Amino acid sequence: MCGITGYIGKREAVRVVVDQLRRLEYRGYDSAGVAARVDGRIDVVKSEGKIARLAMMVDGAFPEARVALAHTRWATHGRPSTPNAHPHGDCSGQFVIAHNGIIENYLELREQLSERGHRFQSETDTEVLPHLVEERFRGCVETALREALREVRGSYAVVMVSSHAPDALFAARQDSPLVIGLGEGEQFIASDIPAVLPYTRRVIVLEDGDLAVLRENEVRITRLDGSPVQRPILEVTWDAAAAEKGGYAHFMRKEIDDQPAAIRDTMRGRITAEGAVDPRILGMSAERIRALNRIYLVACGTAYHAGLVAKHFWERRLGIPVEADLASEFRYRDPAIDENTLVVLISQSGETADTRAALRAARAGGAATLGIVNVVGSTLSREAEHVFHTQAGPEICVASTKAYVSQLIGVYLLGLALMRQRERITAAEEAAIVADLARLPEQVQAVLANEDAIVRIAERFAGCRDFFFLGRGLDYCVAMEGALKLKEISYIHSEALAAGEMKHGTLALVTQDVCTLCLATQARLQEKMISNVKEVKARDATVISLVRAGDTETPKVSDYVIELPATRDELMPVLAIVPLQLLAYHLARILEREIDQPRNLAKSVTVE
Ligand code: AGP
């Protein structure tokens, strides 16, 4: 998500940390800030907008500072603004922190700290941290930070400077990356390797639960309980361009691997101690939710495919009509809307022109509106009445992967909250689904570990000119996303079909030159799907089947099989899309396509 940099040594520290920050600019951000230790105090400068603006503000301002940290923020809690920009300090300004991640229990901590007289300057979750350190401080900064971190739940990479420790920089990590760059008489720290590469290639990657104290000639690492620990020194051999992508050849491949973390982050802070979805994620009163008589999910492209999954998951249990609609169609077709309609707009960027227009149409019709948006502060996230942020972090590749998976998680969580409010699901059923959702990151990881098998399939079919993706029910929704992924980055013709529709026309196109991807992950539709697989097999097409573990029947009628870990039918889309993303990626790689920036396409489609 956001970027952190830090420096201690003989150079002009502010220049170094701002320069380091520029190396993280490609990741996207909405504001930036710097903290430097000057004359025994900590000075903080922050600004909304670009790093260049911050650089002008601090240019030549603190030439004597030898300890500094900096941050680029990608908003999660609180809109993009200068007060919300990092770093954040305590009441006295003696402990100043930059943070990546999410402090899940920040609301209760903030309330308790406020009661004890602490004053907050921002809407962020981060700001509780320096105040906690301030409270715990009894003369040792390291101990105070350690104690403060023990009180927070969630994910963090934090870097801290303190006026009480003139010769040190403090850092800690839990579920958010942080690397130390080792120099001669100087040390660097950053959330990502590219930021330290211009200065050093010797790095230490901190592990979850590590706390580090950096001094000019020393790096000391301990665990949160205070016990010392050694971490290996690595020599980075990547060039700067590869380093931006964390060593991956393309952002897309990196973002596919980011998906387990994106699922965890999207669930973070949304589940109660009882294992239920926090109903506040809907932002709507229980009365209004109970009065709903129709729901539309409106979006474009990949986000529309997430809306289709929502239709299936929500409609079965909610007992009211739920429609998924393309924004470009919805906005012109005068849909039936009134004050008891909920229109859900799904968008990674929050800037898609048709989706924004659909939002306006929904509002004009008096409907309640709810955005499922990745970019905090985007137009949709500001203009929708209620917003659920997906917390997938910036997605750079034009082809959406981790944003889609986090949209699916959003759809499941919001759906469960609606069902509970409308008394269409019991607490026990809900807790069981939430427990299955919590297992998904590990299961996605297991799918990713099977990449070699997918590479072999990609090598075998790189010459194929037509791919059909077939599925029923939720598998059809995933088939649409798989076909879109393939066509947009490999330029191979691919289309998705509801498997039962084949014999109504498209079967005429099936020959031995066609490759069919048959999605057979839905236990309750398995027999029907096997019949459809046989139909295409009988026309000599090659069949690659996606099956759930334990399915011994579909493999018997398939040429190639990709087996997925099993979960309940409703959650299988999260697992089924991963091999299809990998297949699209490897086919495009073999065909030497411009994977991250496919021809004719843009990441954010802000025009109609
Ligand atoms: C998916 O890979 C595409 N990049 C595209 O379909 C995208 O999902 C669509 O343009 C919608 O974008 P949004 O989520 O930013 O609204």
XYZ file of C-alpha atoms and ligand atoms in Angstrom:
624
model
C 0.000 0.000 0.000
C 1.723 3.164 1.202
C 5.488 3.719 1.105
C 7.882 4.324 3.994
C 11.515 5.430 3.895
C 13.994 6.266 6.633
C 17.653 7.211 7.054
C 20.284 7.653 9.759
C 23.883 8.615 8.940
C 26.133 11.480 7.887
C 24.242 12.631 4.791
C 21.453 15.238 4.590
C 18.784 12.891 5.898
C 15.770 14.735 4.431
C 17.246 14.723 0.927
C 17.908 10.990 1.218
C 14.418 10.022 2.435
C 12.683 12.155 -0.203
C 14.899 10.677 -2.897
C 14.080 7.191 -1.605
C 10.389 8.074 -1.630
C 10.548 8.927 -5.345
C 11.601 5.320 -5.999
C 8.222 4.248 -4.612
C 6.220 6.779 -6.614
C 5.112 4.147 -9.153
C 2.983 2.514 -6.450
C 0.495 5.361 -6.344
C -0.336 7.599 -3.361
C -2.386 10.650 -2.482
C -0.179 12.580 -0.031
C 3.328 12.565 1.388
C 5.219 13.717 4.455
C 8.609 13.925 6.138
C 9.813 13.997 9.747
C 13.348 15.052 10.666
C 15.215 15.393 13.911
C 16.507 18.982 14.143
C 18.027 20.638 17.253
C 16.588 18.091 19.627
C 13.025 18.360 18.266
C 11.148 16.549 15.505
C 9.929 18.700 12.619
C 7.152 17.393 10.391
C 6.208 18.620 6.910
C 3.279 17.074 5.002
C 1.367 17.787 1.865
C -1.495 16.471 -0.188
C -0.549 15.542 -3.745
C 2.745 14.747 -5.367
C 6.170 14.094 -3.847
C 7.529 16.927 -6.021
C 5.420 19.341 -3.989
C 6.735 17.972 -0.706
C 10.285 18.087 -2.095
C 9.881 21.817 -2.859
C 8.552 22.459 0.652
C 11.532 20.801 2.346
C 14.199 21.831 -0.156
C 17.167 23.085 1.882
C 14.972 23.306 5.004
C 16.808 20.906 7.287
C 20.386 20.544 5.995
C 21.660 19.623 9.451
C 19.193 16.753 10.059
C 20.915 13.350 10.169
C 17.873 11.250 11.100
C 14.655 11.385 9.056
C 11.740 9.350 7.786
C 9.204 9.890 5.024
C 5.933 8.400 3.838
C 3.586 8.297 0.869
C 0.011 7.585 1.865
C -2.639 5.603 0.038
C -5.737 6.401 2.046
C -7.566 3.626 3.911
C -8.910 5.280 7.075
C -9.804 8.891 6.462
C -9.856 10.704 3.158
C -6.731 11.952 1.385
C -5.795 15.258 3.050
C -2.812 16.998 4.624
C -3.865 16.276 8.254
C -4.335 12.597 7.367
C -0.952 12.396 5.626
C 1.808 10.679 7.601
C 3.909 10.967 9.696
C 1.800 11.347 12.835
C 2.926 12.441 16.259
C 1.816 12.259 19.877
C 0.526 15.255 21.887
C 4.040 16.524 22.615
C 5.499 15.881 19.160
C 8.279 13.762 20.681
C 7.372 10.470 18.998
C 6.676 10.618 15.280
C 5.608 7.598 13.262
C 5.009 6.572 9.656
C 2.859 3.458 9.259
C 1.719 1.106 6.519
C -1.109 -1.323 7.248
C -4.285 -1.173 9.282
C -4.687 -0.936 13.064
C -7.893 -2.906 13.515
C -8.683 -1.877 17.089
C -7.908 1.800 16.549
C -11.436 2.997 17.318
C -11.471 1.585 20.833
C -7.858 2.677 21.444
C -8.657 6.162 20.211
C -11.654 6.386 22.503
C -9.626 5.254 25.520
C -6.749 7.606 24.701
C -9.160 10.523 24.223
C -10.700 9.824 27.613
C -7.215 10.020 29.098
C -6.740 13.463 27.540
C -4.950 12.740 24.250
C -5.842 15.045 21.367
C -5.972 13.739 17.784
C -5.221 15.724 14.640
C -6.293 13.227 11.968
C -8.945 10.638 11.092
C -6.339 7.897 10.670
C -5.963 4.600 12.484
C -2.194 5.246 12.661
C -2.369 8.198 15.014
C -3.167 6.018 18.033
C 0.349 4.570 17.839
C 2.453 7.634 18.748
C -0.025 8.438 21.526
C 0.333 4.921 22.905
C 4.130 5.260 22.782
C 3.859 8.596 24.602
C 1.837 6.934 27.378
C 4.193 3.994 27.714
C 7.368 6.114 27.725
C 9.304 5.840 31.027
C 12.769 6.755 29.722
C 13.386 4.033 27.112
C 11.920 4.682 23.650
C 12.450 1.127 22.457
C 10.528 -0.329 25.412
C 7.723 2.190 24.941
C 7.343 1.254 21.265
C 7.424 -2.439 22.127
C 4.675 -2.008 24.714
C 2.562 0.134 22.390
C 2.769 -2.428 19.614
C 1.603 -5.146 21.964
C -1.641 -3.222 22.376
C -2.541 -2.959 18.716
C -4.210 -5.576 16.548
C -3.789 -5.599 12.799
C -0.985 -5.130 10.323
C 1.855 -2.667 10.424
C 5.189 -1.598 9.126
C 6.199 1.326 11.326
C 9.203 3.591 11.408
C 9.608 6.054 14.286
C 11.877 8.931 15.246
C 11.949 10.385 18.733
C 13.452 13.477 20.276
C 14.395 11.240 23.226
C 16.681 9.099 21.059
C 18.829 11.452 18.961
C 20.978 8.736 17.439
C 18.381 6.109 16.551
C 15.622 5.174 14.158
C 13.051 2.555 15.256
C 11.178 0.110 13.058
C 8.788 -2.811 13.462
C 6.824 -5.099 11.218
C 3.714 -7.281 11.334
C 2.095 -8.413 8.052
C 3.490 -5.461 6.096
C 6.950 -5.459 4.502
C 9.958 -3.549 5.777
C 13.603 -3.841 4.683
C 16.778 -2.392 6.156
C 19.506 -1.252 3.774
C 22.982 -1.565 5.298
C 25.570 1.130 4.549
C 29.003 2.128 5.886
C 28.298 4.326 8.907
C 24.701 4.807 7.729
C 21.495 2.784 7.553
C 18.399 2.991 5.390
C 14.945 1.598 5.890
C 12.055 1.251 3.485
C 8.837 -0.599 2.885
C 10.165 -1.809 -0.491
C 13.577 -2.719 -1.840
C 13.668 -0.187 -4.746
C 13.900 2.650 -2.229
C 17.244 1.474 -0.827
C 18.850 0.227 -4.060
C 20.499 3.516 -5.142
C 22.406 3.467 -1.828
C 23.121 -0.152 -1.039
C 22.470 -3.687 -2.234
C 22.936 -5.286 1.181
C 19.564 -5.673 2.858
C 17.901 -7.340 5.818
C 14.249 -8.269 5.368
C 12.431 -7.963 8.697
C 10.099 -10.763 9.720
C 6.674 -10.442 11.357
C 7.112 -9.613 15.043
C 10.574 -8.021 14.588
C 11.510 -4.689 16.108
C 14.725 -3.022 14.881
C 16.810 -0.172 16.256
C 19.041 1.439 13.640
C 22.118 3.493 14.556
C 24.868 4.793 12.268
C 27.078 1.788 12.975
C 24.620 -0.751 14.290
C 21.392 -2.565 13.489
C 19.896 -4.467 16.401
C 16.837 -6.678 15.928
C 14.682 -8.142 18.685
C 11.325 -9.853 18.857
C 8.346 -8.078 20.400
C 9.042 -9.901 23.679
C 12.536 -8.367 23.724
C 14.527 -11.492 22.832
C 17.388 -10.830 20.368
C 17.249 -12.332 16.881
C 19.582 -12.481 13.873
C 18.325 -12.043 10.310
C 20.431 -12.904 7.263
C 21.986 -10.187 5.115
C 20.916 -10.560 1.489
C 22.653 -9.202 -1.597
C 20.082 -7.781 -4.045
C 21.020 -8.462 -7.641
C 17.881 -7.130 -9.387
C 18.045 -3.987 -11.487
C 15.937 -0.995 -10.471
C 13.073 -1.798 -12.870
C 12.763 -5.367 -11.615
C 13.021 -4.156 -8.038
C 9.951 -1.943 -8.477
C 8.044 -5.098 -9.181
C 9.552 -6.831 -6.166
C 11.723 -8.955 -8.458
C 8.809 -10.068 -10.673
C 8.939 -9.640 -14.437
C 5.539 -7.909 -14.489
C 3.236 -6.135 -12.068
C 0.473 -8.543 -13.064
C 2.415 -11.547 -11.843
C 3.243 -9.753 -8.594
C -0.381 -8.723 -8.100
C -1.541 -12.302 -8.622
C 0.772 -13.279 -5.770
C -0.518 -10.370 -3.664
C -3.979 -11.968 -3.566
C -3.755 -13.905 -0.291
C -2.718 -10.649 1.414
C -5.462 -8.699 -0.411
C -8.078 -11.139 0.920
C -6.767 -10.825 4.472
C -6.595 -7.034 4.231
C -10.126 -6.748 2.869
C -11.432 -8.847 5.758
C -9.304 -7.028 8.311
C -11.337 -5.087 10.852
C -14.644 -6.276 9.373
C -15.252 -9.365 11.515
C -16.490 -9.194 15.105
C -15.050 -11.232 17.983
C -18.072 -13.566 17.614
C -17.073 -14.397 14.030
C -19.853 -12.338 12.433
C -19.522 -9.640 9.802
C -19.662 -6.205 11.415
C -23.007 -4.820 10.131
C -21.548 -1.305 10.169
C -19.749 -2.098 6.892
C -23.080 -1.405 5.157
C -23.341 2.051 6.665
C -27.159 1.814 6.410
C -29.742 1.669 9.158
C -31.326 -1.719 9.914
C -34.702 -0.199 9.074
C -33.594 0.880 5.615
C -32.030 -2.510 4.911
C -35.230 -4.308 5.877
C -37.253 -2.052 3.580
C -35.202 -2.920 0.469
C -37.195 -4.636 -2.263
C -34.636 -4.774 -5.100
C -30.866 -4.581 -5.534
C -28.786 -3.734 -8.599
C -25.034 -4.308 -8.808
C -23.657 -2.021 -11.478
C -20.110 -1.979 -12.851
C -17.873 -2.460 -15.899
C -15.512 -5.226 -17.010
C -13.948 -7.223 -14.218
C -15.899 -5.326 -11.563
C -19.121 -6.352 -13.352
C -18.000 -9.971 -13.079
C -17.694 -9.479 -9.312
C -21.246 -8.114 -9.422
C -22.420 -11.322 -11.120
C -20.973 -13.377 -8.266
C -22.824 -11.103 -5.851
C -26.083 -11.682 -7.706
C -25.751 -15.436 -7.239
C -24.609 -15.282 -3.620
C -27.054 -12.607 -2.500
C -30.236 -13.499 -4.373
C -30.442 -17.104 -3.164
C -30.627 -16.019 0.427
C -31.997 -12.491 0.415
C -35.317 -13.365 -1.143
C -35.566 -10.176 -3.233
C -34.561 -9.621 -6.864
C -30.828 -8.931 -7.260
C -29.622 -7.865 -10.719
C -26.081 -7.404 -12.019
C -25.899 -4.792 -14.732
C -23.275 -3.266 -17.004
C -22.962 0.409 -16.109
C -22.944 1.440 -19.775
C -26.338 -0.239 -20.200
C -27.857 0.605 -16.851
C -27.373 4.331 -17.262
C -29.481 4.451 -20.451
C -32.162 1.878 -19.852
C -34.395 3.531 -17.250
C -34.296 0.700 -14.711
C -37.062 0.385 -12.129
C -35.745 2.333 -9.126
C -37.370 3.796 -6.052
C -36.406 4.677 -2.492
C -36.473 0.984 -1.534
C -33.900 0.078 -4.181
C -30.229 -0.390 -3.343
C -27.757 0.275 -6.162
C -24.272 -1.097 -5.519
C -21.532 0.382 -7.688
C -18.342 -1.696 -7.951
C -15.122 -0.115 -9.177
C -11.426 -0.574 -8.502
C -10.524 2.964 -9.535
C -13.706 4.676 -8.449
C -13.357 6.845 -11.555
C -14.962 4.812 -14.353
C -17.181 7.187 -16.336
C -20.096 4.794 -16.925
C -20.142 3.634 -13.306
C -20.139 7.234 -12.113
C -23.016 8.013 -14.466
C -24.894 4.972 -13.144
C -24.405 6.311 -9.631
C -25.933 9.626 -10.666
C -28.885 7.834 -12.284
C -29.425 5.768 -9.137
C -29.332 8.822 -6.920
C -31.702 10.697 -9.211
C -34.144 7.796 -8.873
C -33.996 8.040 -5.078
C -32.193 4.719 -4.536
C -29.757 4.076 -1.708
C -26.231 3.811 -3.139
C -23.281 1.781 -1.908
C -19.833 1.853 -3.521
C -17.403 -1.063 -3.416
C -14.252 0.854 -4.257
C -10.514 0.300 -3.958
C -9.269 3.873 -4.252
C -10.158 5.919 -1.176
C -10.981 9.498 -2.064
C -11.940 8.631 -5.653
C -15.074 10.168 -7.158
C -17.237 7.116 -6.448
C -16.010 6.781 -2.905
C -16.914 10.422 -2.302
C -20.225 10.484 -4.130
C -21.824 7.175 -3.150
C -23.988 7.435 -0.051
C -22.184 4.520 1.626
C -18.781 3.025 0.782
C -16.981 -0.253 1.364
C -13.263 0.047 0.604
C -11.690 -3.147 -0.668
C -8.180 -2.557 0.776
C -6.349 -4.451 -1.977
C -3.658 -1.769 -2.205
C -2.736 -0.018 -5.459
C -3.200 -2.175 -8.545
C -0.846 -1.131 -11.315
C -1.326 -3.676 -14.119
C -4.218 -2.705 -16.401
C -5.611 -6.226 -16.105
C -7.314 -6.487 -12.760
C -6.436 -9.432 -10.502
C -6.125 -8.661 -6.803
C -8.746 -5.904 -7.022
C -11.228 -8.453 -8.440
C -10.528 -10.973 -5.692
C -10.921 -8.281 -3.044
C -14.204 -7.208 -4.696
C -15.389 -10.793 -4.306
C -14.482 -10.692 -0.618
C -16.363 -7.401 -0.303
C -19.372 -8.955 -1.989
C -19.383 -11.899 0.427
C -18.995 -9.704 3.514
C -21.635 -7.186 2.442
C -23.970 -9.997 1.395
C -23.655 -11.654 4.802
C -24.309 -8.340 6.552
C -27.463 -7.817 4.442
C -28.644 -11.375 5.132
C -28.179 -10.957 8.871
C -29.987 -7.632 8.961
C -32.887 -9.149 7.012
C -32.821 -12.304 9.163
C -32.170 -14.580 6.201
C -29.223 -16.377 7.787
C -28.558 -17.722 11.271
C -25.570 -16.653 13.350
C -24.165 -20.185 13.103
C -24.436 -20.294 9.303
C -22.834 -16.892 9.032
C -19.955 -17.872 11.334
C -19.359 -21.010 9.249
C -19.122 -18.972 6.030
C -16.832 -16.419 7.688
C -14.581 -19.275 8.867
C -14.421 -20.576 5.280
C -13.608 -17.083 4.032
C -10.736 -16.902 6.519
C -9.282 -20.106 5.019
C -9.202 -18.676 1.484
C -5.761 -16.980 1.650
C -4.128 -20.301 2.442
C -6.124 -22.067 -0.274
C -5.210 -19.408 -2.860
C -1.590 -19.932 -1.848
C -1.990 -23.639 -2.566
C -3.372 -22.849 -6.051
C -0.409 -20.551 -6.702
C 1.957 -23.347 -5.735
C 0.594 -25.346 -8.689
C 1.875 -22.788 -11.215
C 4.221 -25.214 -13.006
C 1.285 -27.308 -14.217
C -0.358 -24.183 -15.631
C 2.871 -23.118 -17.345
C 2.956 -26.519 -19.087
C -0.634 -26.068 -20.279
C 0.186 -22.546 -21.522
C 3.182 -23.889 -23.459
C 1.022 -26.583 -25.016
C -1.750 -24.157 -26.122
C 0.210 -21.021 -27.018
C -0.599 -21.644 -30.709
C -4.348 -22.041 -30.179
C -6.475 -19.257 -31.709
C -9.810 -19.809 -29.973
C -10.564 -20.474 -26.335
C -14.024 -21.130 -24.971
C -14.624 -20.848 -21.243
C -17.645 -22.859 -20.130
C -19.385 -22.964 -16.796
C -22.706 -23.055 -15.020
C -23.926 -20.808 -12.209
C -21.025 -19.210 -10.382
C -18.619 -21.035 -12.702
C -20.127 -19.103 -15.602
C -19.369 -15.829 -13.778
C -15.738 -16.915 -13.334
C -15.593 -18.139 -16.949
C -16.455 -14.592 -18.055
C -13.632 -13.150 -15.986
C -11.185 -15.839 -17.200
C -12.046 -15.135 -20.840
C -11.690 -11.376 -20.342
C -8.285 -11.826 -18.694
C -7.049 -13.970 -21.558
C -8.226 -11.718 -24.377
C -7.074 -8.469 -22.812
C -3.443 -9.440 -22.233
C -2.757 -12.178 -24.815
C -5.032 -10.868 -27.641
C -6.200 -14.440 -28.214
C -9.879 -14.756 -29.084
C -11.705 -16.086 -26.043
C -15.310 -16.125 -24.985
C -17.311 -17.372 -22.085
C -20.527 -19.296 -22.419
C -23.113 -20.644 -20.058
C -22.405 -24.328 -20.634
C -26.083 -25.158 -21.133
C -26.254 -22.660 -24.008
C -23.633 -24.378 -26.175
C -26.067 -26.551 -28.041
C -28.214 -23.517 -28.889
C -25.684 -22.222 -31.390
C -22.031 -21.991 -30.381
C -21.416 -25.723 -30.595
C -21.251 -25.125 -34.364
C -17.855 -23.467 -33.812
C -16.349 -26.343 -31.840
C -13.712 -28.300 -33.743
C -10.436 -29.985 -32.882
C -8.679 -26.595 -33.127
C -10.648 -25.170 -30.231
C -9.446 -25.247 -26.635
C -12.206 -25.354 -24.028
C -11.722 -24.427 -20.407
C -14.484 -26.203 -18.519
C -15.133 -24.921 -15.031
C -16.629 -27.667 -12.915
C -16.183 -26.401 -9.374
C -19.855 -26.331 -8.340
C -20.662 -29.610 -6.594
C -24.398 -29.179 -7.086
C -24.041 -28.713 -10.858
C -21.343 -31.331 -11.418
C -23.417 -33.872 -13.339
C -24.861 -31.241 -15.658
C -21.410 -29.896 -16.337
C -20.017 -33.322 -17.164
C -22.686 -33.672 -19.870
C -21.555 -30.373 -21.383
C -17.912 -31.446 -21.268
C -18.880 -34.602 -23.166
C -20.652 -32.475 -25.788
C -17.503 -30.565 -26.688
C -15.289 -33.641 -26.370
C -17.522 -35.383 -28.893
C -16.645 -32.558 -31.371
C -12.904 -33.258 -30.849
C -12.169 -30.085 -28.887
C -9.422 -30.292 -26.271
C -10.796 -29.958 -22.748
C -8.972 -28.469 -19.772
C -11.135 -28.877 -16.682
C -11.006 -26.954 -13.448
C -12.276 -29.273 -10.737
C -12.563 -29.247 -6.966
C -10.475 -31.712 -4.950
C -12.322 -34.989 -4.583
C -14.070 -34.813 -7.990
C -13.102 -38.082 -9.680
C -15.717 -37.936 -12.465
C -14.910 -34.770 -14.440
C -11.236 -35.778 -14.917
C -12.398 -38.949 -16.703
C -13.840 -36.878 -19.566
C -11.084 -34.225 -19.672
C -7.722 -33.989 -21.449
C -6.080 -31.841 -18.779
C -7.146 -31.245 -15.210
C -6.392 -28.413 -12.806
C -7.445 -29.396 -9.318
C -8.459 -26.736 -6.785
C -8.734 -27.038 -3.009
C -12.365 -27.520 -2.023
C -14.494 -25.008 -0.184
C -18.255 -24.379 -0.239
C -19.612 -23.834 -3.785
C -20.340 -20.167 -3.117
C -16.691 -19.344 -2.373
C -15.136 -21.395 -5.192
C -14.891 -18.337 -7.536
C -12.040 -16.963 -5.399
C -10.030 -20.139 -6.019
C -11.148 -20.801 -9.591
C -10.061 -17.436 -10.985
C -6.429 -17.841 -9.883
C -5.356 -20.547 -12.409
C -7.196 -18.624 -15.143
C -5.211 -15.491 -14.290
C -1.999 -17.527 -14.367
C -2.943 -19.162 -17.651
C -3.667 -15.781 -19.268
C -0.420 -14.429 -17.874
C 1.763 -17.281 -19.135
C 0.125 -17.381 -22.565
C 0.735 -13.622 -22.902
C 4.312 -14.031 -21.670
C 5.034 -16.793 -24.182
C 3.527 -14.616 -26.931
C 5.686 -11.706 -25.718
C 2.784 -9.314 -25.167
C 2.919 -6.010 -23.275
C 1.379 -7.612 -20.224
C 1.086 -4.686 -17.837
C -0.116 -2.223 -20.473
C -2.107 -4.078 -23.134
C -2.740 -2.298 -26.408
C -5.762 0.024 -26.606
C -6.584 -0.277 -22.897
C -6.264 2.057 -19.910
C -6.277 1.368 -16.191
C -8.887 3.961 -15.481
C -11.593 4.522 -18.109
C -12.689 8.050 -17.265
C -14.438 8.743 -20.581
C -17.549 7.127 -21.950
C -10.072 -5.677 -16.152
O -8.926 -6.407 -16.231
C -10.075 -4.387 -16.843
N -8.949 -3.605 -16.617
C -11.398 -3.642 -16.840
O -12.394 -4.521 -17.253
C -11.846 -2.954 -15.536
O -12.240 -3.908 -14.594
C -13.008 -1.998 -15.863
O -12.552 -1.003 -16.733
C -13.601 -1.364 -14.632
O -12.671 -0.567 -13.970
P -12.950 -0.069 -12.504
O -13.001 -1.263 -11.629
O -11.800 0.840 -12.184
O -14.261 0.655 -12.520
